[in-house]
Amino acid sequence: MASLSLTRSKDVLLDVTVAFDPVGSPLDNLLPEALTHLKRWKTLTLQVRCKDSEGIYHRNIGGDSVFKICQTFGAVEAPSLESLTVLNFSDFALLEENGSFSKWNTPNLRYLNTMLIPLSLQCLSSLTRLDFTVMMDQFSYNNFFKSVSQMKNIQDLALKFKTSRRGGQMATQVFEKVELYAHRVWVEVAIGSQLTTSSLRSFFLPL
């Protein structure tokens, strides 16, 4: 049915959603068919979900799931892709390792919604909007600021501060600040977040 629908839609741009488990294995069999229409992708949503509803939050999952997800896609040539969203419903930290997105070519990407910045993505400098969920107990300031330094054309920046359901502690980190100029900035702090005023101030230089 999916194959027939994609064929009939011909050159219509596509909104694609693909779900994976916390170790990077696809949770459905639609990806191979979607990959044959890469040049038609307009938006892509990557979801990381747990197969089990109970107990899985205590398993020890490595931080290479993003690399395994990208391996599943292979080399991505998506000239029409404008929006990339990475959603983590597994409650495990997602880490980008081994240049996960280094084989992705998305020259028209303008919007990124994520809780990790894909540093190896080649088009960070072309982004105009960033929606970033900061998981404070899984957060690396240095990686964030390193990625921010590549974003020269950001116009809209939205930051949402949260802590995971596992309730980890925020580690003390030493970092160098960088400057990012945006036309509009939104800040949201989730109820129950461990974020303190001093932590929030660390993201912003005084005017």
PDB file of C-alpha atoms in Angstrom:
ATOM      1  CA  MET A   1       0.000   0.000   0.000  1.00  0.00           C
ATOM      2  CA  ALA A   2       2.811   2.434   0.894  1.00  0.00           C
ATOM      3  CA  SER A   3       4.651   1.607  -2.339  1.00  0.00           C
ATOM      4  CA  LEU A   4       1.528   2.182  -4.420  1.00  0.00           C
ATOM      5  CA  SER A   5       0.821   5.528  -2.730  1.00  0.00           C
ATOM      6  CA  LEU A   6       4.368   6.781  -3.269  1.00  0.00           C
ATOM      7  CA  THR A   7       4.295   5.792  -6.936  1.00  0.00           C
ATOM      8  CA  ARG A   8       0.995   7.522  -7.568  1.00  0.00           C
ATOM      9  CA  SER A   9       2.120  10.715  -5.847  1.00  0.00           C
ATOM     10  CA  LYS A  10       4.845  11.095  -8.506  1.00  0.00           C
ATOM     11  CA  ASP A  11       6.832  14.308  -7.852  1.00  0.00           C
ATOM     12  CA  VAL A  12       4.925  15.534  -4.780  1.00  0.00           C
ATOM     13  CA  LEU A  13       7.310  16.373  -1.919  1.00  0.00           C
ATOM     14  CA  LEU A  14       7.103  13.985   1.016  1.00  0.00           C
ATOM     15  CA  ASP A  15       6.939  14.254   4.813  1.00  0.00           C
ATOM     16  CA  VAL A  16       8.749  11.176   6.150  1.00  0.00           C
ATOM     17  CA  THR A  17       8.734   9.771   9.697  1.00  0.00           C
ATOM     18  CA  VAL A  18      10.908   6.807  10.712  1.00  0.00           C
ATOM     19  CA  ALA A  19      11.024   5.201  14.174  1.00  0.00           C
ATOM     20  CA  PHE A  20      13.986   3.360  15.717  1.00  0.00           C
ATOM     21  CA  ASP A  21      14.628   1.576  19.002  1.00  0.00           C
ATOM     22  CA  PRO A  22      17.345   2.847  21.426  1.00  0.00           C
ATOM     23  CA  VAL A  23      20.039   0.697  19.787  1.00  0.00           C
ATOM     24  CA  GLY A  24      19.311   2.054  16.305  1.00  0.00           C
ATOM     25  CA  SER A  25      17.166  -0.700  14.769  1.00  0.00           C
ATOM     26  CA  PRO A  26      14.146   0.354  12.650  1.00  0.00           C
ATOM     27  CA  LEU A  27      10.737  -0.330  14.203  1.00  0.00           C
ATOM     28  CA  ASP A  28       8.956  -0.637  10.846  1.00  0.00           C
ATOM     29  CA  ASN A  29       9.729  -1.824   7.318  1.00  0.00           C
ATOM     30  CA  LEU A  30       8.834   1.325   5.386  1.00  0.00           C
ATOM     31  CA  LEU A  31      12.326   2.857   5.268  1.00  0.00           C
ATOM     32  CA  PRO A  32      13.671   0.915   2.239  1.00  0.00           C
ATOM     33  CA  GLU A  33      10.739   2.128   0.120  1.00  0.00           C
ATOM     34  CA  ALA A  34      11.070   5.705   1.387  1.00  0.00           C
ATOM     35  CA  LEU A  35      14.786   5.725   0.550  1.00  0.00           C
ATOM     36  CA  THR A  36      13.986   5.206  -3.125  1.00  0.00           C
ATOM     37  CA  HIS A  37      12.300   8.634  -3.048  1.00  0.00           C
ATOM     38  CA  LEU A  38      15.064  10.559  -1.242  1.00  0.00           C
ATOM     39  CA  LYS A  39      15.041  13.468  -3.662  1.00  0.00           C
ATOM     40  CA  ARG A  40      11.377  14.113  -2.831  1.00  0.00           C
ATOM     41  CA  TRP A  41      11.793  14.383   0.939  1.00  0.00           C
ATOM     42  CA  LYS A  42      10.657  17.748   2.280  1.00  0.00           C
ATOM     43  CA  THR A  43      10.642  16.939   6.003  1.00  0.00           C
ATOM     44  CA  LEU A  44      12.200  14.070   7.935  1.00  0.00           C
ATOM     45  CA  THR A  45      11.351  13.077  11.498  1.00  0.00           C
ATOM     46  CA  LEU A  46      13.554  10.533  13.287  1.00  0.00           C
ATOM     47  CA  GLN A  47      11.951   9.042  16.397  1.00  0.00           C
ATOM     48  CA  VAL A  48      13.800   6.939  18.971  1.00  0.00           C
ATOM     49  CA  ARG A  49      11.333   4.846  20.955  1.00  0.00           C
ATOM     50  CA  CYS A  50      11.427   2.006  23.470  1.00  0.00           C
ATOM     51  CA  LYS A  51       9.839  -1.284  22.516  1.00  0.00           C
ATOM     52  CA  ASP A  52       8.932  -1.997  26.133  1.00  0.00           C
ATOM     53  CA  SER A  53       6.810   0.281  28.295  1.00  0.00           C
ATOM     54  CA  GLU A  54       8.185  -0.942  31.633  1.00  0.00           C
ATOM     55  CA  GLY A  55      11.683  -1.446  33.002  1.00  0.00           C
ATOM     56  CA  ILE A  56      13.648  -0.495  29.903  1.00  0.00           C
ATOM     57  CA  TYR A  57      14.703   2.836  31.398  1.00  0.00           C
ATOM     58  CA  HIS A  58      17.167   1.010  33.625  1.00  0.00           C
ATOM     59  CA  ARG A  59      19.022  -0.755  30.818  1.00  0.00           C
ATOM     60  CA  ASN A  60      22.503   0.412  29.947  1.00  0.00           C
ATOM     61  CA  ILE A  61      22.371   1.710  26.372  1.00  0.00           C
ATOM     62  CA  GLY A  62      25.491   2.933  24.617  1.00  0.00           C
ATOM     63  CA  GLY A  63      25.636   6.345  22.964  1.00  0.00           C
ATOM     64  CA  ASP A  64      26.139   5.122  19.389  1.00  0.00           C
ATOM     65  CA  SER A  65      22.485   4.704  18.398  1.00  0.00           C
ATOM     66  CA  VAL A  66      22.586   7.831  16.211  1.00  0.00           C
ATOM     67  CA  PHE A  67      25.533   6.403  14.268  1.00  0.00           C
ATOM     68  CA  LYS A  68      23.646   3.137  13.749  1.00  0.00           C
ATOM     69  CA  ILE A  69      20.552   5.030  12.622  1.00  0.00           C
ATOM     70  CA  CYS A  70      22.588   6.934  10.041  1.00  0.00           C
ATOM     71  CA  GLN A  71      24.211   3.700   8.885  1.00  0.00           C
ATOM     72  CA  THR A  72      20.710   2.416   8.122  1.00  0.00           C
ATOM     73  CA  PHE A  73      20.131   5.371   5.802  1.00  0.00           C
ATOM     74  CA  GLY A  74      23.514   5.126   4.099  1.00  0.00           C
ATOM     75  CA  ALA A  75      24.528   8.097   1.929  1.00  0.00           C
ATOM     76  CA  VAL A  76      21.680  10.621   1.896  1.00  0.00           C
ATOM     77  CA  GLU A  77      21.256  12.967  -1.081  1.00  0.00           C
ATOM     78  CA  ALA A  78      18.152  14.976  -0.193  1.00  0.00           C
ATOM     79  CA  PRO A  79      18.227  18.292  -2.091  1.00  0.00           C
ATOM     80  CA  SER A  80      14.594  19.143  -1.225  1.00  0.00           C
ATOM     81  CA  LEU A  81      14.843  18.458   2.514  1.00  0.00           C
ATOM     82  CA  GLU A  82      13.954  21.615   4.446  1.00  0.00           C
ATOM     83  CA  SER A  83      13.225  20.275   7.923  1.00  0.00           C
ATOM     84  CA  LEU A  84      14.916  17.678  10.145  1.00  0.00           C
ATOM     85  CA  THR A  85      13.452  16.654  13.508  1.00  0.00           C
ATOM     86  CA  VAL A  86      15.097  14.227  15.943  1.00  0.00           C
ATOM     87  CA  LEU A  87      12.762  13.138  18.766  1.00  0.00           C
ATOM     88  CA  ASN A  88      13.974  10.976  21.626  1.00  0.00           C
ATOM     89  CA  PHE A  89      11.151   9.193  23.456  1.00  0.00           C
ATOM     90  CA  SER A  90      13.456   6.535  24.916  1.00  0.00           C
ATOM     91  CA  ASP A  91      14.769   8.700  27.786  1.00  0.00           C
ATOM     92  CA  PHE A  92      18.342   7.651  27.004  1.00  0.00           C
ATOM     93  CA  ALA A  93      20.963  10.193  26.027  1.00  0.00           C
ATOM     94  CA  LEU A  94      21.562  10.382  22.285  1.00  0.00           C
ATOM     95  CA  LEU A  95      25.159  11.064  21.328  1.00  0.00           C
ATOM     96  CA  GLU A  96      26.547  11.713  17.881  1.00  0.00           C
ATOM     97  CA  GLU A  97      29.700   9.699  17.357  1.00  0.00           C
ATOM     98  CA  ASN A  98      31.869   8.663  14.417  1.00  0.00           C
ATOM     99  CA  GLY A  99      30.636  11.470  12.167  1.00  0.00           C
ATOM    100  CA  SER A 100      27.133  10.045  12.054  1.00  0.00           C
ATOM    101  CA  PHE A 101      25.713  12.555   9.548  1.00  0.00           C
ATOM    102  CA  SER A 102      28.877  13.024   7.483  1.00  0.00           C
ATOM    103  CA  LYS A 103      27.317  11.245   4.466  1.00  0.00           C
ATOM    104  CA  TRP A 104      24.198  13.426   4.468  1.00  0.00           C
ATOM    105  CA  ASN A 105      23.921  16.115   1.804  1.00  0.00           C
ATOM    106  CA  THR A 106      20.969  18.412   2.553  1.00  0.00           C
ATOM    107  CA  PRO A 107      21.835  21.794   0.996  1.00  0.00           C
ATOM    108  CA  ASN A 108      18.365  23.316   1.526  1.00  0.00           C
ATOM    109  CA  LEU A 109      17.898  22.371   5.165  1.00  0.00           C
ATOM    110  CA  ARG A 110      16.603  25.396   7.059  1.00  0.00           C
ATOM    111  CA  TYR A 111      14.891  24.016  10.174  1.00  0.00           C
ATOM    112  CA  LEU A 112      16.335  21.710  12.843  1.00  0.00           C
ATOM    113  CA  ASN A 113      14.345  20.450  15.829  1.00  0.00           C
ATOM    114  CA  THR A 114      16.462  18.251  18.062  1.00  0.00           C
ATOM    115  CA  MET A 115      17.945  17.414  21.440  1.00  0.00           C
ATOM    116  CA  LEU A 116      21.378  16.801  19.962  1.00  0.00           C
ATOM    117  CA  ILE A 117      23.190  18.871  17.357  1.00  0.00           C
ATOM    118  CA  PRO A 118      24.512  16.742  14.484  1.00  0.00           C
ATOM    119  CA  LEU A 119      27.961  18.310  14.300  1.00  0.00           C
ATOM    120  CA  SER A 120      28.888  16.340  11.192  1.00  0.00           C
ATOM    121  CA  LEU A 121      25.889  17.672   9.251  1.00  0.00           C
ATOM    122  CA  GLN A 122      27.369  19.775   6.469  1.00  0.00           C
ATOM    123  CA  CYS A 123      24.631  22.419   6.265  1.00  0.00           C
ATOM    124  CA  LEU A 124      24.545  23.852   9.808  1.00  0.00           C
ATOM    125  CA  SER A 125      25.566  27.238   8.450  1.00  0.00           C
ATOM    126  CA  SER A 126      22.412  27.408   6.303  1.00  0.00           C
ATOM    127  CA  LEU A 127      19.932  26.840   9.160  1.00  0.00           C
ATOM    128  CA  THR A 128      17.552  29.715   9.862  1.00  0.00           C
ATOM    129  CA  ARG A 129      15.568  28.151  12.736  1.00  0.00           C
ATOM    130  CA  LEU A 130      16.730  25.946  15.600  1.00  0.00           C
ATOM    131  CA  ASP A 131      14.400  24.356  18.151  1.00  0.00           C
ATOM    132  CA  PHE A 132      16.657  22.757  20.754  1.00  0.00           C
ATOM    133  CA  THR A 133      15.541  20.682  23.743  1.00  0.00           C
ATOM    134  CA  VAL A 134      18.221  20.876  26.433  1.00  0.00           C
ATOM    135  CA  MET A 135      18.177  17.727  28.585  1.00  0.00           C
ATOM    136  CA  MET A 136      20.080  19.221  31.501  1.00  0.00           C
ATOM    137  CA  ASP A 137      21.211  15.882  32.990  1.00  0.00           C
ATOM    138  CA  GLN A 138      22.425  14.640  29.583  1.00  0.00           C
ATOM    139  CA  PHE A 139      23.811  17.868  28.221  1.00  0.00           C
ATOM    140  CA  SER A 140      27.257  18.771  26.914  1.00  0.00           C
ATOM    141  CA  TYR A 141      27.825  22.526  26.846  1.00  0.00           C
ATOM    142  CA  ASN A 142      30.965  22.174  24.761  1.00  0.00           C
ATOM    143  CA  ASN A 143      29.265  20.244  21.948  1.00  0.00           C
ATOM    144  CA  PHE A 144      26.379  22.707  21.941  1.00  0.00           C
ATOM    145  CA  PHE A 145      28.546  25.805  21.751  1.00  0.00           C
ATOM    146  CA  LYS A 146      30.798  24.173  19.179  1.00  0.00           C
ATOM    147  CA  SER A 147      27.786  23.594  16.955  1.00  0.00           C
ATOM    148  CA  VAL A 148      26.359  27.054  17.591  1.00  0.00           C
ATOM    149  CA  SER A 149      29.547  28.604  16.254  1.00  0.00           C
ATOM    150  CA  GLN A 150      28.728  27.055  12.864  1.00  0.00           C
ATOM    151  CA  MET A 151      25.242  28.588  12.681  1.00  0.00           C
ATOM    152  CA  LYS A 152      25.768  31.951  11.037  1.00  0.00           C
ATOM    153  CA  ASN A 153      22.250  32.510   9.688  1.00  0.00           C
ATOM    154  CA  ILE A 154      19.975  31.592  12.610  1.00  0.00           C
ATOM    155  CA  GLN A 155      16.980  33.920  12.784  1.00  0.00           C
ATOM    156  CA  ASP A 156      14.759  32.030  15.245  1.00  0.00           C
ATOM    157  CA  LEU A 157      16.081  30.172  18.296  1.00  0.00           C
ATOM    158  CA  ALA A 158      13.848  28.231  20.691  1.00  0.00           C
ATOM    159  CA  LEU A 159      15.354  26.578  23.793  1.00  0.00           C
ATOM    160  CA  LYS A 160      13.391  24.147  25.967  1.00  0.00           C
ATOM    161  CA  PHE A 161      15.038  23.071  29.239  1.00  0.00           C
ATOM    162  CA  LYS A 162      14.094  19.658  30.647  1.00  0.00           C
ATOM    163  CA  THR A 163      15.466  16.791  32.728  1.00  0.00           C
ATOM    164  CA  SER A 164      14.955  13.140  31.887  1.00  0.00           C
ATOM    165  CA  ARG A 165      12.588  10.887  33.790  1.00  0.00           C
ATOM    166  CA  ARG A 166      15.610   9.065  35.183  1.00  0.00           C
ATOM    167  CA  GLY A 167      16.482  12.188  37.149  1.00  0.00           C
ATOM    168  CA  GLY A 168      20.230  12.266  36.624  1.00  0.00           C
ATOM    169  CA  GLN A 169      22.371  14.970  38.182  1.00  0.00           C
ATOM    170  CA  MET A 170      23.739  17.892  36.237  1.00  0.00           C
ATOM    171  CA  ALA A 171      27.525  17.621  36.030  1.00  0.00           C
ATOM    172  CA  THR A 172      29.731  20.659  36.473  1.00  0.00           C
ATOM    173  CA  GLN A 173      31.234  21.661  33.137  1.00  0.00           C
ATOM    174  CA  VAL A 174      33.835  24.200  32.082  1.00  0.00           C
ATOM    175  CA  PHE A 175      33.281  25.796  28.697  1.00  0.00           C
ATOM    176  CA  GLU A 176      34.044  28.808  26.558  1.00  0.00           C
ATOM    177  CA  LYS A 177      31.157  30.987  25.456  1.00  0.00           C
ATOM    178  CA  VAL A 178      30.465  31.857  21.844  1.00  0.00           C
ATOM    179  CA  GLU A 179      28.211  34.479  20.318  1.00  0.00           C
ATOM    180  CA  LEU A 180      25.052  33.669  18.375  1.00  0.00           C
ATOM    181  CA  TYR A 181      22.868  36.440  17.004  1.00  0.00           C
ATOM    182  CA  ALA A 182      19.185  35.616  16.468  1.00  0.00           C
ATOM    183  CA  HIS A 183      16.238  37.836  15.588  1.00  0.00           C
ATOM    184  CA  ARG A 184      13.839  35.998  17.918  1.00  0.00           C
ATOM    185  CA  VAL A 185      14.554  33.838  20.972  1.00  0.00           C
ATOM    186  CA  TRP A 186      12.104  31.689  22.952  1.00  0.00           C
ATOM    187  CA  VAL A 187      12.979  30.022  26.270  1.00  0.00           C
ATOM    188  CA  GLU A 188      10.795  27.382  27.946  1.00  0.00           C
ATOM    189  CA  VAL A 189      11.534  25.692  31.265  1.00  0.00           C
ATOM    190  CA  ALA A 190       9.607  22.475  31.891  1.00  0.00           C
ATOM    191  CA  ILE A 191       7.789  22.006  35.211  1.00  0.00           C
ATOM    192  CA  GLY A 192       9.990  19.987  37.564  1.00  0.00           C
ATOM    193  CA  SER A 193      13.206  20.937  35.778  1.00  0.00           C
ATOM    194  CA  GLN A 194      16.356  21.156  37.911  1.00  0.00           C
ATOM    195  CA  LEU A 195      17.379  24.259  36.017  1.00  0.00           C
ATOM    196  CA  THR A 196      18.526  27.078  38.263  1.00  0.00           C
ATOM    197  CA  THR A 197      18.724  30.778  37.518  1.00  0.00           C
ATOM    198  CA  SER A 198      22.518  30.584  37.373  1.00  0.00           C
ATOM    199  CA  SER A 199      22.353  27.702  34.868  1.00  0.00           C
ATOM    200  CA  LEU A 200      19.999  29.663  32.657  1.00  0.00           C
ATOM    201  CA  ARG A 201      22.197  32.749  32.805  1.00  0.00           C
ATOM    202  CA  SER A 202      25.151  30.689  31.614  1.00  0.00           C
ATOM    203  CA  PHE A 203      23.517  30.532  28.189  1.00  0.00           C
ATOM    204  CA  PHE A 204      23.204  34.264  27.726  1.00  0.00           C
ATOM    205  CA  LEU A 205      25.573  37.180  27.839  1.00  0.00           C
ATOM    206  CA  PRO A 206      24.252  40.277  29.632  1.00  0.00           C
ATOM    207  CA  LEU A 207      23.001  43.022  27.341  1.00  0.00           C
TER     208      LEU A 207
END
